[in-house]
XYZ file of C-alpha atoms in Angstrom:
731
model
C 44.929 -20.722 23.269
C 44.203 -23.007 19.966
C 41.975 -22.387 17.478
C 40.297 -25.442 16.086
C 41.239 -26.886 13.332
C 38.316 -28.685 11.131
C 39.761 -31.175 8.195
C 39.636 -30.080 5.257
C 39.945 -33.689 3.734
C 41.671 -37.501 5.510
C 43.265 -39.363 3.557
C 45.845 -39.662 0.525
C 46.604 -41.620 -2.284
C 45.425 -42.291 -6.324
C 42.813 -40.399 -7.431
C 39.597 -41.954 -7.576
C 36.770 -40.286 -9.021
C 33.904 -39.024 -6.713
C 30.852 -41.448 -5.779
C 27.929 -39.872 -7.140
C 24.639 -38.877 -5.122
C 22.535 -41.513 -6.426
C 23.531 -44.990 -6.189
C 20.805 -47.278 -8.362
C 19.924 -50.089 -6.163
C 21.566 -53.424 -6.291
C 19.988 -55.396 -8.674
C 19.455 -59.248 -7.222
C 21.316 -62.349 -8.646
C 21.110 -62.779 -12.291
C 21.458 -66.601 -12.139
C 18.504 -67.040 -9.648
C 16.090 -64.777 -10.985
C 16.886 -66.148 -14.721
C 16.132 -69.291 -13.608
C 12.669 -68.687 -12.101
C 11.657 -66.939 -14.474
C 12.786 -68.964 -17.426
C 11.310 -72.113 -16.801
C 7.908 -70.240 -15.769
C 8.467 -68.243 -19.422
C 8.968 -72.681 -21.021
C 6.115 -73.176 -19.492
C 3.268 -71.267 -20.200
C 5.636 -71.607 -23.875
C 5.320 -75.547 -23.999
C 1.361 -74.985 -22.836
C 0.203 -72.424 -25.407
C 2.057 -74.520 -28.061
C 0.742 -78.036 -27.439
C -2.420 -77.321 -26.544
C -3.850 -74.708 -28.340
C -1.570 -74.741 -31.317
C -3.687 -77.257 -33.487
C -6.892 -74.928 -33.209
C -4.754 -71.099 -33.940
C -5.481 -69.379 -37.152
C -1.857 -67.882 -38.131
C -3.412 -64.158 -36.729
C -3.873 -66.023 -33.776
C -0.864 -67.671 -33.245
C 1.310 -63.863 -34.914
C -0.542 -62.849 -31.786
C 0.592 -64.898 -28.941
C 4.206 -65.624 -29.769
C 4.091 -61.854 -29.608
C 3.004 -61.376 -26.763
C 5.672 -64.272 -25.667
C 8.713 -62.434 -27.228
C 8.459 -59.449 -25.325
C 7.023 -61.085 -22.224
C 10.705 -63.615 -22.084
C 12.844 -60.163 -23.475
C 11.418 -58.101 -20.913
C 11.841 -61.186 -17.619
C 14.769 -63.163 -18.799
C 16.986 -60.093 -20.597
C 16.014 -57.124 -18.477
C 14.858 -55.257 -21.984
C 13.347 -52.344 -21.938
C 9.554 -52.363 -21.107
C 8.411 -49.573 -23.329
C 10.837 -50.749 -26.063
C 9.341 -54.131 -25.366
C 5.723 -53.660 -25.432
C 6.278 -50.238 -28.522
C 8.356 -52.651 -30.658
C 5.267 -55.827 -30.041
C 3.161 -53.414 -31.015
C 5.078 -52.629 -34.668
C 5.236 -56.385 -35.819
C 1.038 -56.569 -34.436
C 0.830 -53.627 -37.021
C 3.359 -54.831 -39.837
C 1.282 -58.358 -40.413
C -1.921 -56.146 -40.006
C -3.241 -58.405 -36.795
C -4.274 -55.061 -35.796
C -5.085 -51.561 -37.699
C -3.735 -48.423 -37.971
C -6.451 -46.942 -35.426
C -6.339 -49.814 -33.244
C -2.632 -49.128 -33.289
C -3.114 -45.237 -32.191
C -5.846 -45.829 -29.460
C -3.524 -46.504 -26.656
C -0.987 -43.060 -27.217
C -5.375 -40.780 -27.184
C -6.681 -42.193 -24.329
C -7.838 -40.032 -21.648
C -6.383 -42.536 -18.896
C -2.814 -42.289 -20.144
C -2.530 -39.471 -20.129
C -4.282 -38.880 -16.564
C -1.033 -41.053 -15.373
C 1.572 -38.782 -16.729
C -0.582 -35.821 -15.531
C -0.297 -37.009 -11.825
C 3.165 -37.902 -11.827
C 3.399 -34.344 -12.767
C 1.181 -33.418 -9.203
C 2.540 -35.858 -7.529
C 6.611 -34.537 -8.191
C 5.085 -31.051 -6.893
C 4.166 -33.054 -3.729
C 7.119 -33.891 -3.499
C 8.824 -31.041 -3.480
C 6.708 -28.988 -1.477
C 7.915 -30.528 1.433
C 4.296 -31.244 2.535
C 4.147 -35.415 2.391
C 8.062 -35.118 4.951
C 5.320 -32.662 7.505
C 3.134 -35.227 7.428
C 4.606 -38.562 7.813
C 7.889 -37.167 10.421
C 4.085 -35.961 12.593
C 3.352 -39.995 12.276
C 6.345 -42.021 12.872
C 6.651 -40.900 16.452
C 9.135 -42.528 19.144
C 8.021 -46.371 19.272
C 8.893 -48.843 21.517
C 8.978 -52.328 19.610
C 9.345 -53.504 16.121
C 5.065 -53.754 15.974
C 4.507 -50.495 16.887
C 6.987 -49.041 14.491
C 5.244 -51.282 11.857
C 2.443 -50.126 12.168
C 3.269 -46.178 12.820
C 5.000 -46.183 9.183
C 2.268 -48.108 7.634
C -0.358 -45.217 7.783
C 1.743 -42.267 6.113
C 2.298 -44.791 3.466
C -1.246 -45.737 2.808
C -2.516 -42.184 3.317
C -0.115 -41.234 0.495
C 0.008 -44.353 -1.790
C -3.612 -44.160 -2.152
C -3.923 -40.402 -4.095
C -0.087 -40.600 -5.640
C 2.856 -42.335 -7.412
C 4.055 -45.597 -4.742
C 7.302 -45.387 -6.618
C 7.411 -41.717 -5.383
C 5.640 -42.435 -2.124
C 9.050 -44.779 -1.140
C 11.792 -43.229 -3.164
C 10.549 -39.967 -0.317
C 10.036 -42.782 2.912
C 13.205 -44.596 2.100
C 15.654 -41.832 3.012
C 13.282 -40.667 6.154
C 12.873 -45.009 7.897
C 16.685 -45.610 7.693
C 17.671 -42.340 9.556
C 14.262 -43.290 11.867
C 14.800 -46.457 12.272
C 17.671 -45.774 13.795
C 16.807 -43.281 16.269
C 14.853 -46.020 17.586
C 16.496 -48.583 17.096
C 15.128 -51.129 15.611
C 16.115 -52.871 12.089
C 15.433 -51.299 8.936
C 15.497 -54.375 7.332
C 11.645 -54.404 9.206
C 10.138 -51.713 7.596
C 11.702 -51.354 4.228
C 10.577 -54.441 2.682
C 7.269 -53.795 4.257
C 6.996 -49.987 3.479
C 7.330 -51.206 -0.139
C 4.118 -53.834 0.237
C 1.771 -51.230 1.620
C 2.661 -48.838 -1.034
C 1.492 -51.451 -3.790
C -2.008 -51.784 -1.355
C -2.545 -49.038 -1.276
C -3.231 -48.652 -4.967
C -5.953 -50.868 -4.643
C -7.746 -48.315 -1.964
C -8.684 -44.983 -4.324
C -9.091 -45.569 -8.574
C -6.182 -42.606 -8.255
C -3.968 -44.948 -7.019
C -2.460 -46.544 -9.697
C -2.161 -46.445 -13.032
C -3.447 -49.610 -13.282
C -6.510 -49.110 -11.236
C -7.165 -46.443 -14.249
C -6.118 -48.679 -17.085
C -8.915 -51.107 -16.577
C -11.482 -48.996 -15.591
C -10.713 -47.071 -18.868
C -11.297 -50.675 -20.588
C -13.700 -51.747 -19.409
C -15.659 -48.422 -19.745
C -14.817 -49.413 -23.681
C -16.585 -52.557 -23.242
C -19.268 -51.140 -21.390
C -19.837 -47.517 -21.151
C -22.812 -47.874 -18.800
C -20.052 -49.265 -16.253
C -19.252 -46.259 -12.858
C -16.241 -46.596 -10.765
C -16.694 -44.278 -7.919
C -12.696 -42.285 -6.029
C -13.322 -45.720 -3.514
C -14.817 -48.545 -5.124
C -12.016 -50.148 -5.145
C -11.468 -49.768 -1.293
C -14.276 -52.363 -0.407
C -12.227 -55.188 -1.959
C -8.236 -53.179 -0.985
C -9.010 -52.518 2.939
C -10.265 -56.119 3.609
C -6.988 -57.286 2.289
C -4.854 -54.909 2.531
C -5.366 -56.118 6.278
C -5.209 -59.730 6.991
C -2.025 -58.312 4.819
C -0.179 -56.109 7.188
C -1.538 -58.278 10.018
C 0.489 -61.249 8.102
C 3.864 -59.167 7.023
C 3.385 -57.372 11.938
C 2.479 -60.956 12.634
C 5.322 -63.188 10.437
C 8.370 -60.572 10.335
C 9.730 -61.507 12.938
C 11.233 -64.734 11.285
C 10.581 -64.464 8.028
C 13.083 -60.534 7.141
C 16.607 -60.953 8.825
C 16.521 -58.904 11.613
C 20.209 -56.302 10.763
C 21.631 -55.303 7.763
C 25.566 -54.741 8.247
C 25.394 -51.583 4.613
C 29.499 -50.473 5.407
C 30.560 -48.436 3.323
C 30.020 -45.741 5.125
C 29.834 -45.660 8.632
C 33.777 -46.583 9.081
C 36.833 -45.113 8.868
C 37.695 -45.242 6.889
C 37.084 -48.524 3.278
C 38.223 -51.126 4.013
C 41.739 -52.582 2.422
C 43.664 -49.678 3.297
C 41.497 -47.855 1.187
C 41.476 -43.244 0.832
C 38.558 -43.214 3.222
C 35.550 -41.579 0.799
C 33.830 -39.103 2.788
C 33.987 -36.113 3.780
C 33.829 -33.753 6.377
C 31.258 -30.475 6.461
C 29.972 -28.010 8.907
C 26.246 -27.175 9.329
C 24.987 -24.028 12.464
C 22.732 -24.476 14.353
C 19.388 -22.526 12.889
C 16.354 -20.694 15.291
C 12.795 -22.946 14.315
C 10.321 -19.518 13.121
C 6.901 -19.360 14.861
C 4.585 -22.137 13.526
C 8.482 -24.209 11.075
C 9.949 -27.126 12.146
C 12.300 -28.209 13.671
C 14.295 -30.976 14.496
C 17.569 -29.670 16.159
C 16.829 -26.201 17.766
C 16.335 -26.947 21.177
C 16.969 -30.427 21.362
C 19.701 -32.304 23.107
C 22.005 -34.672 21.343
C 20.733 -37.593 22.372
C 17.269 -36.694 21.570
C 18.688 -35.918 17.541
C 19.999 -39.133 16.492
C 22.559 -38.015 13.108
C 25.038 -41.182 12.988
C 23.597 -43.639 10.491
C 25.260 -45.227 7.983
C 27.081 -43.317 6.387
C 27.193 -40.425 8.028
C 29.288 -39.347 11.820
C 28.603 -36.347 13.867
C 32.218 -35.366 14.679
C 31.613 -32.556 16.765
C 30.303 -28.983 18.942
C 30.546 -25.591 19.236
C 29.613 -22.701 21.045
C 30.756 -19.494 21.030
C 30.249 -16.889 24.378
C 31.764 -14.372 24.725
C 35.037 -13.783 22.766
C 35.566 -17.858 22.922
C 34.811 -20.397 22.057
C 34.201 -23.481 24.193
C 33.480 -26.861 24.967
C 29.608 -27.642 25.797
C 28.170 -30.367 28.132
C 27.769 -33.450 26.650
C 24.018 -33.171 26.254
C 23.401 -29.684 26.438
C 21.020 -28.989 24.618
C 21.705 -26.952 21.144
C 21.643 -22.939 20.564
C 20.888 -21.044 17.673
C 24.290 -19.940 15.941
C 25.818 -23.078 17.531
C 28.989 -25.449 14.760
C 28.313 -28.402 13.919
C 30.519 -30.798 12.435
C 29.509 -33.465 10.724
C 31.794 -36.562 8.616
C 29.211 -38.330 5.695
C 29.781 -39.518 1.400
C 28.399 -36.865 -0.314
C 24.953 -38.299 -0.553
C 24.471 -38.618 3.579
C 25.824 -35.198 3.621
C 23.673 -34.121 0.711
C 20.359 -34.972 2.894
C 21.430 -33.864 5.322
C 20.749 -30.300 4.624
C 17.099 -30.848 4.303
C 17.407 -31.471 8.067
C 14.832 -28.983 10.146
C 17.093 -26.254 12.326
C 20.449 -27.039 9.548
C 21.988 -25.161 7.540
C 25.360 -24.911 5.811
C 28.686 -22.858 7.971
C 28.589 -20.349 4.950
C 27.001 -17.042 4.038
C 29.044 -17.363 0.604
C 25.544 -18.747 -0.863
C 23.361 -15.929 -1.615
C 26.252 -14.628 -3.214
C 25.820 -16.109 -5.705
C 24.927 -14.271 -8.816
C 24.087 -16.009 -12.905
C 24.287 -12.506 -14.911
C 27.001 -13.515 -16.556
C 24.486 -16.005 -17.608
C 23.265 -15.870 -21.401
C 20.074 -17.154 -21.575
C 16.996 -14.485 -19.406
C 15.564 -17.166 -17.437
C 18.809 -18.290 -16.497
C 19.129 -15.499 -14.091
C 16.376 -16.661 -11.935
C 18.890 -19.317 -10.808
C 20.017 -17.642 -7.950
C 17.694 -18.231 -6.622
C 16.429 -21.311 -3.641
C 14.889 -23.712 -5.959
C 17.774 -23.811 -8.718
C 20.775 -24.425 -6.298
C 22.207 -28.565 -6.751
C 25.321 -29.822 -4.577
C 27.439 -30.851 -7.075
C 30.666 -33.089 -7.048
C 33.757 -32.136 -8.668
C 36.794 -34.189 -8.857
C 39.903 -31.482 -10.150
C 41.284 -32.382 -13.103
C 45.714 -33.016 -13.907
C 45.437 -30.030 -16.206
C 42.879 -27.412 -14.862
C 44.001 -24.457 -14.425
C 42.995 -24.793 -10.743
C 46.091 -26.996 -9.267
C 48.429 -25.275 -7.196
C 45.987 -22.015 -6.532
C 43.796 -21.569 -3.702
C 39.605 -20.203 -3.389
C 40.746 -16.542 -3.342
C 43.354 -16.973 -5.730
C 41.221 -17.802 -8.350
C 38.381 -16.446 -7.227
C 36.083 -19.547 -7.663
C 32.927 -18.136 -6.023
C 33.115 -14.645 -9.185
C 34.357 -17.044 -11.818
C 32.507 -20.650 -11.830
C 29.523 -19.198 -9.706
C 29.514 -22.367 -7.254
C 31.043 -22.069 -3.660
C 32.865 -24.912 -2.031
C 31.702 -26.642 0.930
C 33.642 -29.125 1.318
C 37.133 -30.771 -0.272
C 38.673 -34.193 0.312
C 41.848 -34.596 -0.565
C 43.114 -36.218 -3.983
C 46.371 -37.329 -5.391
C 48.856 -34.993 -2.890
C 48.217 -31.978 -0.549
C 49.217 -28.215 0.428
C 48.620 -25.793 2.732
C 49.476 -22.053 3.106
C 49.766 -21.729 6.405
C 47.843 -17.964 7.081
C 50.145 -15.166 7.799
C 50.155 -13.069 11.190
C 47.747 -12.250 13.497
C 43.792 -12.799 12.863
C 41.449 -10.516 14.154
C 38.337 -13.493 14.134
C 37.348 -14.064 17.235
C 38.059 -18.195 17.467
C 35.511 -20.647 17.260
C 35.583 -23.050 19.800
C 39.182 -23.026 22.295
C 40.665 -27.172 23.787
C 42.902 -24.193 25.940
C 46.836 -23.513 26.505
C 48.976 -24.195 23.266
C 50.066 -27.265 26.539
C 46.803 -28.775 25.844
C 47.550 -30.161 21.713
C 48.609 -33.000 22.472
C 44.549 -33.431 23.790
C 43.421 -31.636 20.598
C 45.137 -34.448 18.434
C 44.407 -36.999 20.796
C 40.411 -36.625 20.278
C 41.096 -36.000 17.180
C 42.472 -39.523 16.347
C 39.859 -40.870 18.300
C 37.478 -39.431 15.969
C 38.547 -40.576 12.965
C 40.902 -37.705 11.796
C 44.316 -37.076 11.588
C 46.933 -33.785 12.346
C 50.302 -33.222 11.548
C 52.516 -33.310 14.050
C 54.888 -30.836 11.647
C 52.762 -27.837 11.253
C 49.751 -26.415 13.248
C 48.169 -25.991 10.599
C 48.882 -28.426 7.776
C 45.973 -29.913 6.688
C 43.482 -28.667 8.681
C 41.467 -25.320 8.908
C 41.580 -22.660 11.325
C 37.302 -22.094 10.922
C 36.746 -18.529 13.322
C 33.893 -17.138 14.028
C 33.108 -13.699 12.677
C 33.377 -15.425 9.299
C 31.776 -19.001 10.310
C 32.523 -19.712 7.176
C 33.524 -23.235 5.356
C 33.726 -21.954 2.317
C 36.384 -18.669 3.024
C 38.239 -20.102 5.071
C 39.734 -22.072 3.062
C 41.408 -19.336 0.941
C 44.424 -20.695 2.058
C 44.163 -23.969 0.598
C 45.377 -24.701 -2.473
C 43.830 -26.806 -4.938
C 45.272 -30.384 -6.439
C 45.297 -32.749 -8.986
C 42.781 -35.184 -7.362
C 40.786 -33.195 -5.839
C 37.257 -33.507 -4.782
C 34.802 -30.680 -3.706
C 31.497 -30.199 -2.493
C 29.456 -27.770 -4.467
C 26.727 -25.114 -4.046
C 25.852 -24.379 -7.454
C 23.416 -24.435 -10.710
C 22.107 -27.383 -12.300
C 23.295 -26.200 -15.621
C 26.854 -26.211 -13.874
C 26.699 -30.162 -15.133
C 26.135 -29.348 -18.757
C 29.055 -26.055 -17.938
C 31.698 -28.365 -17.082
C 31.112 -32.032 -17.381
C 33.515 -32.057 -20.657
C 35.695 -28.917 -19.566
C 39.391 -28.843 -18.995
C 38.503 -27.461 -15.388
C 36.895 -31.344 -13.827
C 37.734 -34.574 -14.455
C 34.296 -36.125 -12.826
C 31.292 -32.918 -12.211
C 28.091 -35.213 -10.527
C 24.450 -33.737 -10.138
C 23.886 -35.564 -5.532
C 20.706 -36.971 -5.937
C 18.008 -34.959 -3.110
C 20.445 -32.518 -3.586
C 18.023 -28.817 -3.393
C 18.240 -27.000 -0.530
C 14.693 -28.142 1.798
C 11.444 -24.966 1.349
C 9.565 -24.812 4.571
C 10.910 -21.733 6.406
C 9.106 -18.427 4.644
C 6.150 -17.668 4.834
C 5.377 -18.658 0.645
C 6.134 -22.034 1.616
C 3.612 -22.686 4.135
C 1.889 -21.016 1.903
C 2.541 -23.791 -1.099
C 1.704 -26.059 1.481
C -1.332 -25.218 2.027
C -2.045 -25.024 -1.731
C -0.906 -28.451 -2.414
C -3.580 -29.699 0.418
C -6.208 -27.577 -1.381
C -5.135 -29.141 -4.365
C -5.710 -33.201 -3.482
C -8.384 -32.868 -1.938
C -10.343 -30.818 -4.488
C -8.409 -33.671 -6.692
C -10.815 -35.947 -4.950
C -13.762 -34.785 -3.883
C -14.140 -33.833 -7.474
C -13.346 -36.672 -8.921
C -15.163 -38.778 -5.810
C -18.337 -36.911 -6.846
C -17.589 -37.269 -11.190
C -15.159 -39.547 -11.891
C -14.912 -37.413 -15.333
C -13.032 -34.515 -14.194
C -10.258 -36.235 -13.492
C -8.348 -35.430 -16.500
C -9.710 -31.864 -16.432
C -8.647 -31.381 -12.325
C -4.667 -32.643 -13.166
C -4.544 -29.831 -15.532
C -5.579 -27.648 -13.050
C -3.434 -29.434 -10.202
C 0.169 -28.945 -12.559
C -0.732 -25.240 -14.135
C -1.191 -23.742 -10.218
C 1.669 -26.240 -9.099
C 4.146 -24.197 -11.826
C 2.373 -20.534 -11.533
C 3.548 -21.719 -7.364
C 6.826 -22.197 -8.128
C 5.688 -25.802 -6.525
C 7.909 -27.149 -9.157
C 9.963 -25.580 -12.418
C 8.606 -26.338 -16.001
C 11.335 -28.322 -17.058
C 11.312 -30.223 -13.700
C 7.261 -30.838 -14.933
C 8.624 -32.367 -18.268
C 11.249 -34.207 -15.906
C 8.353 -35.778 -13.764
C 6.351 -37.605 -17.272
C 8.155 -41.053 -17.291
C 7.994 -40.895 -21.135
C 8.896 -45.225 -20.614
C 5.858 -45.928 -18.816
C 3.395 -44.118 -20.899
C 4.929 -45.333 -23.837
C 4.309 -48.824 -22.195
C 1.174 -48.258 -21.224
C -0.572 -46.541 -24.900
C 1.933 -49.811 -26.628
C 0.062 -52.488 -24.338
C -3.477 -50.879 -25.983
C -2.276 -52.006 -29.308
C -2.079 -56.054 -28.117
C -5.137 -55.564 -26.246
C -6.710 -55.138 -29.542
C -4.200 -58.128 -30.867
C -6.498 -60.456 -28.620
C -9.890 -58.885 -29.004
C -9.639 -58.894 -33.096
C -7.865 -62.027 -33.574
C -10.137 -63.434 -31.508
C -7.598 -64.904 -29.201
C -10.170 -63.542 -26.163
C -12.363 -65.852 -26.676
C -10.315 -68.596 -26.783
C -8.456 -67.301 -23.699
C -11.976 -66.558 -22.000
C -13.081 -70.816 -22.651
C -10.263 -71.815 -21.329
C -10.726 -70.080 -18.024
C -13.980 -71.566 -17.817
C -13.138 -74.756 -18.862
C -10.379 -74.983 -14.875
C -13.031 -73.085 -12.709
C -16.301 -73.947 -13.917
C -15.981 -76.893 -11.134
C -15.695 -74.512 -8.495
C -18.501 -72.443 -9.914
C -18.738 -68.044 -9.506
C -15.727 -68.273 -6.563
C -13.143 -70.461 -8.592
C -13.566 -68.953 -11.609
C -12.306 -64.919 -9.771
C -10.098 -67.138 -8.138
C -8.982 -67.906 -10.812
C -8.828 -65.694 -12.514
C -7.302 -63.719 -9.452
C -4.522 -66.637 -9.329
C -3.272 -65.778 -13.552
C -3.284 -61.947 -12.726
C -0.783 -62.251 -10.316
C 1.312 -64.265 -11.111
C 1.718 -62.279 -14.768
C 2.575 -59.410 -12.819
C 5.514 -60.837 -10.718
C 6.804 -61.486 -14.338
C 4.953 -58.226 -16.509
C 4.406 -55.197 -16.401
C 1.138 -55.070 -14.303
C -0.840 -52.878 -16.490
C 0.214 -54.377 -19.376
C -0.954 -58.312 -17.374
C -4.465 -56.008 -17.281
C -4.587 -54.911 -20.598
C -3.470 -58.842 -21.928
C -6.298 -59.982 -19.337
C -8.881 -58.155 -20.018
C -11.092 -59.472 -22.373
C -10.545 -62.442 -21.962
C -11.558 -62.100 -18.619
C -15.042 -60.127 -19.939
C -15.637 -62.637 -21.700
C -15.140 -65.335 -19.362
C -17.759 -63.302 -17.236
C -21.084 -62.929 -19.938
C -20.185 -67.169 -20.675
C -21.491 -67.781 -16.982
C -23.663 -64.558 -16.475
C -21.256 -63.069 -13.525
C -21.269 -59.402 -14.108
C -18.171 -57.731 -14.996
C -17.488 -54.627 -12.111
C -15.996 -57.726 -9.986
C -13.140 -58.781 -12.647
C -11.864 -55.062 -12.535
C -11.556 -54.485 -8.675
C -9.681 -58.241 -9.305
C -7.440 -57.216 -11.865
C -7.071 -54.745 -9.958
C -6.003 -56.297 -7.076
C -4.704 -58.527 -8.992
C -1.782 -56.817 -11.098
C -0.204 -54.674 -8.214
C -0.082 -58.171 -5.799
C 3.713 -58.567 -6.996
C 5.559 -59.334 -3.830
C 6.932 -62.139 -3.802
C 10.739 -61.309 -5.783
C 12.819 -57.817 -5.674
C 12.556 -57.665 -10.422
C 8.497 -58.001 -9.844
C 7.598 -54.277 -9.111
C 9.586 -50.849 -8.688
C 9.385 -50.775 -5.160
C 10.034 -53.918 -4.614
C 13.567 -53.506 -6.182
C 14.182 -50.007 -4.644
C 14.795 -51.127 -1.151
C 16.928 -54.408 -2.152
C 20.116 -52.835 -1.393
C 18.760 -50.186 1.413
C 17.589 -53.379 3.249
C 20.039 -55.940 2.710
C 18.034 -58.210 0.984
C 18.527 -61.499 -0.274
C 15.993 -62.658 -3.667
C 14.773 -65.562 -1.401
C 14.143 -62.634 1.706
C 11.285 -61.786 -0.840
C 10.326 -65.275 -1.435
C 10.244 -66.325 1.922
C 7.930 -63.448 2.979
C 6.449 -61.815 -0.283
C 5.621 -65.638 -1.183
C 3.010 -66.547 1.668
C 1.901 -62.247 0.999
C 0.321 -63.451 -1.473
C -1.144 -65.883 -1.046
C -2.615 -64.107 1.932
C -3.462 -61.501 -0.836
C -5.343 -63.296 -3.240
C -8.101 -65.867 -1.093
C -8.808 -62.406 1.139
C -9.771 -60.735 -2.574
C -11.343 -64.445 -3.397
C -13.441 -64.525 -0.808
C -14.877 -60.835 -0.373
C -14.696 -60.351 -3.474
C -17.790 -63.159 -4.207
C -19.550 -62.012 -1.078
C -19.787 -58.701 -2.273
C -20.688 -59.116 -5.511
C -20.393 -63.036 -6.347
C -24.383 -64.190 -4.933
C -26.232 -62.594 -6.750
C-alpha cells in the first residue's frame, strides 16, 4: 500500500526573495493622474493670481501661496499630507501670519483626540472578529449582480457609519473576493461600489468620519449655541446614499469591467517559466463547538468554494480504521479530515482564519518563550501573539544541509515550520526502515504508483520517478503533522519557509546570518472565535459600541469619555495589546488634522475668509439660497478630490460661515454640506484611501473611476443640494 506523498515544494531555480504578505495596492498611471491634477491646480493658481493678486495684503498673499504650495505638493508630487500640512503651518508661524496659540490650537483640540481614540476602538472591534461575523451573516448566497451589490452594501453602511471606513474596507476586501468567487460574480462589480458605499456610510452619523467631527468642532467654535445630534447629518446623508446606491446598481453593469484576470496566483507556475511562488500547506477539519461559527464541517465541496486567484484546493483525505480512504467527490467534510492546499503565502495566511480549519500541526501548542529576557514577552505563547512569518534561508546559514530534527528547530528558534518552498537546490533523506504510524491515505497497491504520479501531475505537482520519497513528505495520521513529518528533509540555501512564531521573530532574526529575508505576513493572526472568552469579547464589543452610540446621541459632549472607557475595556479584556492600540493611532492622520487648524486660523485671521466669502456670494447671488448651497457643495467636493477631506473642511469653514451670514442663512445646513461634500471623493483613485485600496484587487484603471465615479459625484451634488434646501434652506 503506497502512502500519500505530499510535496514539500515545487520547482527549482535561483533563489528569489519571499513575497511580502502585505501587498501595496498598485498605483494608477502617474502620467494620467498628474495631468488632471496639475491642470486643475494651475487653473486655480492663475485664477487667484489674476483675480485677487492686486487686492491682497502681504499676509493674505503669503497665506494663499502657502496653501497653494501645500495642495500642489500633495496632489502632484506625492508629498505626505501630514508633512505638507505641518510644513505649511510652520511657515505661517514663522512669517507671523498666525500666532503661537493659533499654531497649537489643533494639537489640543478634542476632535483630534476623538479621531485617534475611535481608530483604536475600531482596531479592538476588528481584532475580536465581531464585524466579520456580522458581514458573513448578512451576505448569504444572492443569485444575481444586483442582489449581490445590495446585500454587500448593507453591512458596509452599518459598519462605516460608526467605525473607520478605511478599516471597514480593509476587512471587507478579502471577504468580498472569496464571496464573489463562491457566488460566481465579478469582483470588479463589487469592490469599487464597496469603497463608495463606505464613504457614504460616513455621512450617516456624527462619528462616521473624521471630517464630521472636525466640522462639528469648528461649528461649535464659531457658534457655541449650535447643537448637532448623532444622526442629524443622516437627514441629508440618507437621501444622498439612496440616490447613490440606485445609480451604482443601475449603471455598474455598463460602466465597470465585468471581470478581472488577476493572474499569478491561480496558475501552476509563473509566466515565462519562472519558479512557482506557491506553497503547499495542510489543514485539519475541525468540528464546530456549540454556538460557534463553522464554514467547513458538515458541508460538501460544492458548498465551500476554496479555489480563488492565489489559492488552489489540491486534495482531501480521511482516516477510516487503519487505512486512509479517498472519499466521494461531494462527500461532506468530516472532523479530522486532512485538506491540502496550494497557494501564495498571503492566501494561505488568510485561510487559517476560516472557521472549521486548523493548521495540521500540534507543534504550535508546544511553543515556549521562556528564554525571552523581557517578562512581558512570556505571554507570547498565547494565540493573539502568534504570527505567520515568511523567511528565506541565507546561503551562509547554519541550517543549510541539516534537517528540522537535527537543528531542533522549534526548541532553537521558538518557531514551527508549516510550509516550505525549495530554493537553489533540493535534497531529502528517505525515511529509514518501516514506519509504525498509520497512513493518512491509501492510493491502492504498489502497482498504482503511476496513477498517483498522474494525479499529482494533473494538480500541478511533480514526482521524482527515481525515488519513492524524494521531494515529498510521508504524511502519517498518528502525527499527521505538517512540521514533524518533515523531520528528514534537509534545508537548502534559498529555501522559503512559512513559520508560526511570535512577532518578535522578525526583529530578532531580520539581520541575522540564519535568514536572508524575514517578513511578517499581514493579517496572519490566528482566529479568535472558538472559546467562551472569544464569545464574551464579541458581546462586550457590541455592548461598548452601543454605549458609545447611545450616550453620544444623548449628549455629544460625552463622546471623548466614552471612547476612553471603551479603549480601556478593550485592553483589559485582551481584545488587543497595548502595542496594537498604539499602532492603530495613525499619527500622520492626526498630524494632518491638527495642522489643518493652523491653516484655517490663517485664513480667518488674515482676512482671506471674507474675500472668499464675498466671491462665493457673488457667484451664487443670482441663484438665491439654493445657488449658495450648490456652489459650496461643488467647491467642497472638487477640493476633496485633490487634497485631504479634513483639510478641505478647515480651509472652507470660515469663508462658508461668513457667506451664510451675508445672505442671512443658518450655519447648520452648510456644516452638513461640508461633512457630505468633503466625503464625496469618487472621481479618481487617489482622491481617497479606500479608492486606492480596491484599485489593484478590482483590476480597475484610472478611467474606470472617472466613468463610474464622475456621474456619482454629480448625483451626490444634485441630491444633497435639493435635500438640504428643502429641509433647511426655505426658512
